[in-house]
Coordinates of C-alpha atoms and ligand atoms in Angstrom, one line a residue:
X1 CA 0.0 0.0 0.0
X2 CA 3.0 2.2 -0.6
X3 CA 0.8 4.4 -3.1
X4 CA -1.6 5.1 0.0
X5 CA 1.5 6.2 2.4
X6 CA 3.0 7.9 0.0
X7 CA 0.3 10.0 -1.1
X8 CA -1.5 10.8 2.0
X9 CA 1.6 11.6 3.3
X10 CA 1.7 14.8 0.5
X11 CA -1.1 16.0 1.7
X12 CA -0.2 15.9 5.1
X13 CA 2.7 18.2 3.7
X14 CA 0.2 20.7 2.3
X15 CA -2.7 20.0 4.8
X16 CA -4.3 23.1 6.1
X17 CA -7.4 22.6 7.6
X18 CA -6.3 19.5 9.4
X19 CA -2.8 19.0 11.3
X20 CA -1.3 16.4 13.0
X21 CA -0.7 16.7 16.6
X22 CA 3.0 15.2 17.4
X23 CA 2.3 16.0 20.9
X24 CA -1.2 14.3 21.2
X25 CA 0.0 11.3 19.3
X26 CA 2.7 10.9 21.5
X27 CA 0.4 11.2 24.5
X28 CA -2.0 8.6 23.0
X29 CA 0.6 6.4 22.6
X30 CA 2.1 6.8 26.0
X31 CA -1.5 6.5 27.4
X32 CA -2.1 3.1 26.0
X33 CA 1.5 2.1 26.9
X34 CA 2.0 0.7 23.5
X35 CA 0.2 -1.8 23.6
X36 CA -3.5 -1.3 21.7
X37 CA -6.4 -2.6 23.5
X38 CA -6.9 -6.0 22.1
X39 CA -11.0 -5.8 20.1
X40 CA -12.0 -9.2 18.5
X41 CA -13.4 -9.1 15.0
X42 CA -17.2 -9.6 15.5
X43 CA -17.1 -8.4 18.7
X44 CA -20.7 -7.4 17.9
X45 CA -22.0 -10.4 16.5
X46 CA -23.4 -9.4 13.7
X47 CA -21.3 -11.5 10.8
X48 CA -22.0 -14.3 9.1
X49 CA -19.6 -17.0 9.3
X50 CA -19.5 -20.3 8.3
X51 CA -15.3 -20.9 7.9
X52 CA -16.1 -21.2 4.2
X53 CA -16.2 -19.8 0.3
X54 CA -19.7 -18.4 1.5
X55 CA -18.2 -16.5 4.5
X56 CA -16.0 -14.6 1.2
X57 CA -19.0 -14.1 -0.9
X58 CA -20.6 -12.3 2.1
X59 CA -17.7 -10.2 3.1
X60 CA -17.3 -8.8 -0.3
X61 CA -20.3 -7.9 -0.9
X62 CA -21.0 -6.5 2.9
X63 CA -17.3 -4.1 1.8
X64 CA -19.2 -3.3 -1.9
X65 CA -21.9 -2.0 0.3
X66 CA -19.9 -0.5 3.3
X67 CA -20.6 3.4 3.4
X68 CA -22.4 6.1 4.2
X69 CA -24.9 5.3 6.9
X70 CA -24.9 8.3 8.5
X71 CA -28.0 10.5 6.6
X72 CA -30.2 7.8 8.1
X73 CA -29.8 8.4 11.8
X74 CA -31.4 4.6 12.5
X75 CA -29.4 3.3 10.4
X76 CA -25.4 2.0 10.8
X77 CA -23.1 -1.1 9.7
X78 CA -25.0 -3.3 12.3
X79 CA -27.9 -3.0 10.5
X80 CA -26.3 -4.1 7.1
X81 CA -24.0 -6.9 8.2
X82 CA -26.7 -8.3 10.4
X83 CA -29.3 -8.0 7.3
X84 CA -27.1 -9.6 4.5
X85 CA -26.2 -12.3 7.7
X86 CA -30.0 -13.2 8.4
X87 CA -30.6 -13.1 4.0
X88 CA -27.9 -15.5 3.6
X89 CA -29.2 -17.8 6.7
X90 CA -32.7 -18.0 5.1
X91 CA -31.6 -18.7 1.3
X92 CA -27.9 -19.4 0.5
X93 CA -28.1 -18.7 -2.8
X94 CA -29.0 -14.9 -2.3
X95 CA -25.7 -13.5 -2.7
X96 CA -25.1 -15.0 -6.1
X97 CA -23.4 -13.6 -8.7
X98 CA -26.1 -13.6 -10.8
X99 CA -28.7 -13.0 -8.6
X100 CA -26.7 -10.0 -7.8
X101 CA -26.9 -8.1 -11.3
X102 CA -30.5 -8.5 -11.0
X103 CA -31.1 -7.0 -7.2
X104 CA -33.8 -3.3 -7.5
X105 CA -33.9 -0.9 -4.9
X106 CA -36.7 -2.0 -2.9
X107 CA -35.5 -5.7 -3.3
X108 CA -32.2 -4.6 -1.6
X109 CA -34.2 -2.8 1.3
X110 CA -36.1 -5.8 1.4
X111 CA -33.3 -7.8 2.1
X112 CA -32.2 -6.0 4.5
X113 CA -35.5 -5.3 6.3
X114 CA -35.1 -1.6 6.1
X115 CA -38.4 -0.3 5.6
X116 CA -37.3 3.3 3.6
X117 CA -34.9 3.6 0.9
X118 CA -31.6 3.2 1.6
X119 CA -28.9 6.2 2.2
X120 CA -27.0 6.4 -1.6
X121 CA -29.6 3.7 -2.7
X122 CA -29.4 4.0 -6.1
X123 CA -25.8 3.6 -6.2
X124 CA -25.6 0.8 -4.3
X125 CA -27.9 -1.5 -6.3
X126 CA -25.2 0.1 -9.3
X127 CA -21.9 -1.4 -7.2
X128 CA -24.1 -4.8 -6.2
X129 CA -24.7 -5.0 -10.2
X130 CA -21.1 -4.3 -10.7
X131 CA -19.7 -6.8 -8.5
X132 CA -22.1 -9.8 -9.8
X133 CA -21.3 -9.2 -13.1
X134 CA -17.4 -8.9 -12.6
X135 CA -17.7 -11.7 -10.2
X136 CA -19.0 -13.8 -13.3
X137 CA -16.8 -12.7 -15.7
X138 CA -14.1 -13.3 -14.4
X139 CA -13.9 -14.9 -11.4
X140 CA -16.6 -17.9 -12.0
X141 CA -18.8 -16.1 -10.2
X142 CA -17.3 -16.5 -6.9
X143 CA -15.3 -13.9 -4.6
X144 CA -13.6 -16.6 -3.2
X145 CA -11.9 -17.5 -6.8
X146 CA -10.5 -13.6 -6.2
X147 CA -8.8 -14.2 -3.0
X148 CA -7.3 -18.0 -3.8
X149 CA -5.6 -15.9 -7.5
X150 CA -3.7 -13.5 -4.7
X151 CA -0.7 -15.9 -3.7
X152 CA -1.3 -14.8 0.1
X153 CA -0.7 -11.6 -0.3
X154 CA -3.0 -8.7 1.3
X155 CA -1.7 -6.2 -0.9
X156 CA -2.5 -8.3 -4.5
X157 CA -5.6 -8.6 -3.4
X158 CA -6.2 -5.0 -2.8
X159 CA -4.8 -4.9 -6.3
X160 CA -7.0 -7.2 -7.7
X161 CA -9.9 -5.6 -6.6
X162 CA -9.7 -2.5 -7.4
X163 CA -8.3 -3.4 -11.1
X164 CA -11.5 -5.2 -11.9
X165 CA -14.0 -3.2 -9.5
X166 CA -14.0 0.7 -10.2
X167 CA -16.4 1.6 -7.2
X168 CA -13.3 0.0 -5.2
X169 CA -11.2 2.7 -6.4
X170 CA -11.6 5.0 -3.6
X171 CA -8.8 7.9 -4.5
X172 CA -9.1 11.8 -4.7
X173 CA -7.3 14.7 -6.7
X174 CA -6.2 17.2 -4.3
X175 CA -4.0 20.1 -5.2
X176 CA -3.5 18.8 -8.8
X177 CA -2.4 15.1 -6.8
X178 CA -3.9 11.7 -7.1
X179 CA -4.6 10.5 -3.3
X180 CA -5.2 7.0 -2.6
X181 CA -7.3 5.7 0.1
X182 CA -8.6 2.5 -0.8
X183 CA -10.8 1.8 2.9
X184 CA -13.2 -0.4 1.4
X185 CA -10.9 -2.7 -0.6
X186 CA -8.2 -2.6 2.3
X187 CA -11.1 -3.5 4.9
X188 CA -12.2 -6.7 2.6
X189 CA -8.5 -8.1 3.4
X190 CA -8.3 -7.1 6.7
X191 CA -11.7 -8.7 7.4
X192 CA -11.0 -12.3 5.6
X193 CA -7.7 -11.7 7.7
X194 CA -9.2 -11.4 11.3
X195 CA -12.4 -13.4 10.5
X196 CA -10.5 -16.7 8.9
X197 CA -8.0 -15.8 12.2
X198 CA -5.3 -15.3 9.6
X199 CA -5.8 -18.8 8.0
X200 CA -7.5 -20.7 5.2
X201 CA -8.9 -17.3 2.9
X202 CA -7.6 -15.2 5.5
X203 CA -3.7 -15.8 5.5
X204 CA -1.6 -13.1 3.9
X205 CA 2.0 -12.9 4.4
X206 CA 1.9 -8.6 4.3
X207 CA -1.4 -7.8 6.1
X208 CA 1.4 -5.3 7.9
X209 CA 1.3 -3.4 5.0
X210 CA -2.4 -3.0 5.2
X211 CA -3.2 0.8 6.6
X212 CA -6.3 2.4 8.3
X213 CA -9.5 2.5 6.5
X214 CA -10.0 6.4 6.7
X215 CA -13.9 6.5 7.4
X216 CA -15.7 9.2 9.6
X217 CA -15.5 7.2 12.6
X218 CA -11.5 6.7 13.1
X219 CA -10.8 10.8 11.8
X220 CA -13.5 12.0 14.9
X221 CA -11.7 9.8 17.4
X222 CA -8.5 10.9 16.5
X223 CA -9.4 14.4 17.5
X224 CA -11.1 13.3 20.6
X225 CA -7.6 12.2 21.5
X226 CA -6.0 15.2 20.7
X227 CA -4.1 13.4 17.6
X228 CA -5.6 15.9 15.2
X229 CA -6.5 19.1 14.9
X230 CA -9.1 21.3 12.8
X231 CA -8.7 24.7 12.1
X232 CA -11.8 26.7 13.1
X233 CA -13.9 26.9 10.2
X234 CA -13.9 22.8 10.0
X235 CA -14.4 22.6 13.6
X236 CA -17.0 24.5 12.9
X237 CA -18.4 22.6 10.1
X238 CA -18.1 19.4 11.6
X239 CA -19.6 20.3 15.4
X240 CA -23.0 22.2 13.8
X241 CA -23.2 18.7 11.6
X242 CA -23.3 20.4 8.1
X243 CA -22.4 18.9 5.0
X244 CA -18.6 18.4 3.3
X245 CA -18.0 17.7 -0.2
X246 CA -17.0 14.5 -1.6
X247 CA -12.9 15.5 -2.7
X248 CA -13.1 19.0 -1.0
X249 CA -9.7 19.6 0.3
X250 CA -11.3 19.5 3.7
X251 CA -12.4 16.0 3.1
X252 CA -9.0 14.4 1.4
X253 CA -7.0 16.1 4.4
X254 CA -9.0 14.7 7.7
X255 CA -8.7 11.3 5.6
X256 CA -5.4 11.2 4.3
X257 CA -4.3 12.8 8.3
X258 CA -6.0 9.9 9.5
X259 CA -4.1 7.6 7.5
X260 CA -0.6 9.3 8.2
X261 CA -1.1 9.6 11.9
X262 CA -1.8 6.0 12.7
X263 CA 1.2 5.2 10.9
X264 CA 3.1 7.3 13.0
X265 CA 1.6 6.2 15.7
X266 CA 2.8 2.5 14.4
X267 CA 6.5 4.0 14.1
X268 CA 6.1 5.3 17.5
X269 CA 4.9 2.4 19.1
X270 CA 7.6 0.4 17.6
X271 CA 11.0 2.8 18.5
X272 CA 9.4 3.5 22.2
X273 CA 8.2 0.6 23.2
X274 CA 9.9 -1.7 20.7
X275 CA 6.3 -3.6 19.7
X276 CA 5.7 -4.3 16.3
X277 CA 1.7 -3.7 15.3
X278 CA -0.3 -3.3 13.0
X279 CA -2.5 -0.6 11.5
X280 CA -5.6 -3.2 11.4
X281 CA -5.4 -3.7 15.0
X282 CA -5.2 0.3 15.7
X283 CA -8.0 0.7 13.2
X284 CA -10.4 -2.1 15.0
X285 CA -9.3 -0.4 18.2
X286 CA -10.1 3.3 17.4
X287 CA -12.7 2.4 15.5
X288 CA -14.6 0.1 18.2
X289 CA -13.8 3.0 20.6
X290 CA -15.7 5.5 18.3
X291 CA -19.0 3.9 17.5
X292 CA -19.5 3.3 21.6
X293 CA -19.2 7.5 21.9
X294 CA -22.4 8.5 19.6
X295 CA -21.8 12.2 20.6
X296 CA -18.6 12.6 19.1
X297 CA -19.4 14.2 15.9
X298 CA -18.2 13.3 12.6
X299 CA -17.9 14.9 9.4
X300 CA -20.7 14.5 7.1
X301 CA -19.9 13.7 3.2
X302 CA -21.8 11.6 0.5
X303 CA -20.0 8.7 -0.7
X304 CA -19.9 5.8 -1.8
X305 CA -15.7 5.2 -0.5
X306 CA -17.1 5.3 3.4
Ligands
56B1 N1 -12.2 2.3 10.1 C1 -13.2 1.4 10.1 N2 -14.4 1.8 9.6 C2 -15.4 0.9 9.6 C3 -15.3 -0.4 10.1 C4 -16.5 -1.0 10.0 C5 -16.9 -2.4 10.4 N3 -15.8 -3.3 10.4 C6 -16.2 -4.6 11.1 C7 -15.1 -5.5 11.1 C8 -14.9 -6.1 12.3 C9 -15.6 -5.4 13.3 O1 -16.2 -6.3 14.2 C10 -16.5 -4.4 12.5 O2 -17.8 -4.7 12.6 C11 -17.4 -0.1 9.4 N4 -16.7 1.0 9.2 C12 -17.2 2.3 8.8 O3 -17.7 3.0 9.9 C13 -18.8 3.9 9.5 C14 -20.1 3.4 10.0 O4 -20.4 3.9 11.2 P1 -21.9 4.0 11.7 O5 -22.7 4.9 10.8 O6 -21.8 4.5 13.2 O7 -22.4 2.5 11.7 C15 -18.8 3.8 7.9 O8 -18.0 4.7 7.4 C16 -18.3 2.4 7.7 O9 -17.8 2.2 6.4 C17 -14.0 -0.8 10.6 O10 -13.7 -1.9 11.1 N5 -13.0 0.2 10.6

């Protein structure tokens, strides 16, 4: 994920709505002694699991889907995994690839037993069509055929995915400079990774290389700790709930920040307290720590990347 470093490191560089705190980051690290605050994948118990190919099929198509909750206020990720869990349980054949090209709008609600339309509906039933019809092109249909074609390696498959799945390709322009951020494909690895325990589908020899996946959750608990910082106007912005646009610099710097100063907070971990971790456990950490504080506020922007 060197692209993803590299690159959201830049904008760190040229940030200036959003800085990194060397100070708080230092004091969150020191707080936590180094060692993050072991969460267990699922610690909600809301996946579907089965140790199998079906377990990949659901994953994949739970990370197609996984974004932008927030303009429902009843609505979250609970509410999606635990849907697609309880479709699968009742039919197995409902996540399909070809039954996938074919899902509508109120079919997906259905589904899911939402009773409204979905946040971004429309372009969700577009990315389930994608993936089905990708999925049977070229990978006989199965998500699982994907994963086995990556030789056990977390960053391939992050590759992989977003070569043949464009709403994967979760990047921004920002001051005239391609930005990658890639939290939906990166979060598909990382979760065959801690859900197959790092065997069978989920063993890859580089999940280090794996970084955060920069959602609205992880950037609003890193200013809670004092590891970023907003200028005023975004403060502003973010505390009276209001809307910010999808590849506004605003946006690409409180992601690509997010993404830099957990891997600072890696580097720190490692050359004070000489522990070696990874950016998937400090995600499910921070992130697991954010959705249990509903009054820290988040920024608020359409799209389909988070
Ligand atoms: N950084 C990061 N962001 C994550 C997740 C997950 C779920 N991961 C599962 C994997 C194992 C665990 O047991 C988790 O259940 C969802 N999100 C993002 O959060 C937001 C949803 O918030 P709310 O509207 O409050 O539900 C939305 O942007 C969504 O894309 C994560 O792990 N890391």
């Amino acid at each position: 994920m060197e692209e993803v470093r590299s690159s959201t490191a830049w904008v760190v560089s040229h940030s200036f709505h959003v800085v990194v705190d060397s100070s708080g980051l230092e004091k969150a690290v020191d707080t936590i002694e180094g060692s993050v605050p072991k969460v267990e994948w699922d610690f909600e118990g809301i996946h579907y699991f089965d140790n199998g190919p079906l377990t990949v099929q659901y994953l994949f198509v739970l990370d197609a889907l996984n974004f932008c909750f927030w303009p429902d206020k009843d609505l979250s990720y609970d509410n999606l995994a635990l849907g697609l869990r309880e479709a699968i349980q009742n039919d197995k054949s409902v996540l399909d690839a070809d039954r996938l090209q074919k899902y509508t709008g109120p079919q997906l609600r259905e589904l899911l037993k939402w009773p409204r339309p979905l946040p971004l509906e429309d372009e969700r039933i577009r990315l389930l069509h994608e993936v089905g019809k990708e999925l049977e092109k070229n990978f006989g249909g199965k998500a699982v055929n994907l994963v086995s074609s990556c030789g056990k390696s977390a960053v391939a498959l992050v590759a992989l995915v977003t070569r043949h799945f464009p709403g994967f390709r979760d990047h921004s322009v920002y001051k005239g400079h391609q930005v990658f951020l890639y939290k939906r494909a990166q979060i598909f690895a990382s979760d065959l990774w801690s859900a197959f325990k790092g065997q069978s589908y989920g063993e890859f020899n580089d999940i280090g290389a794996i970084t955060i996946f920069a959602d609205y959750i992880v950037p609003a608990v890193l200013r809670y700790l004092g590891v970023l910082r907003y200028s005023s106007a975004l403060a502003s912005i973010i505390d009276a709930n209001r809307e910010i646009v999808s590849g506004s610099e605003e946006e690409v710097e409180l992601r690509a920040c997010t993404v830099y100063a957990v891997e600072k907070m890696r580097e720190l971990i490692k050359i004070k307290y000489g522990k070696q971790v990874l950016s998937v456990e400090l995600d499910l950490w921070l992130w697991s720590f954010g959705i249990k504080c509903p009054s820290l506020q988040h920024h608020r922007t359409l799209s389909i990347y988070y």
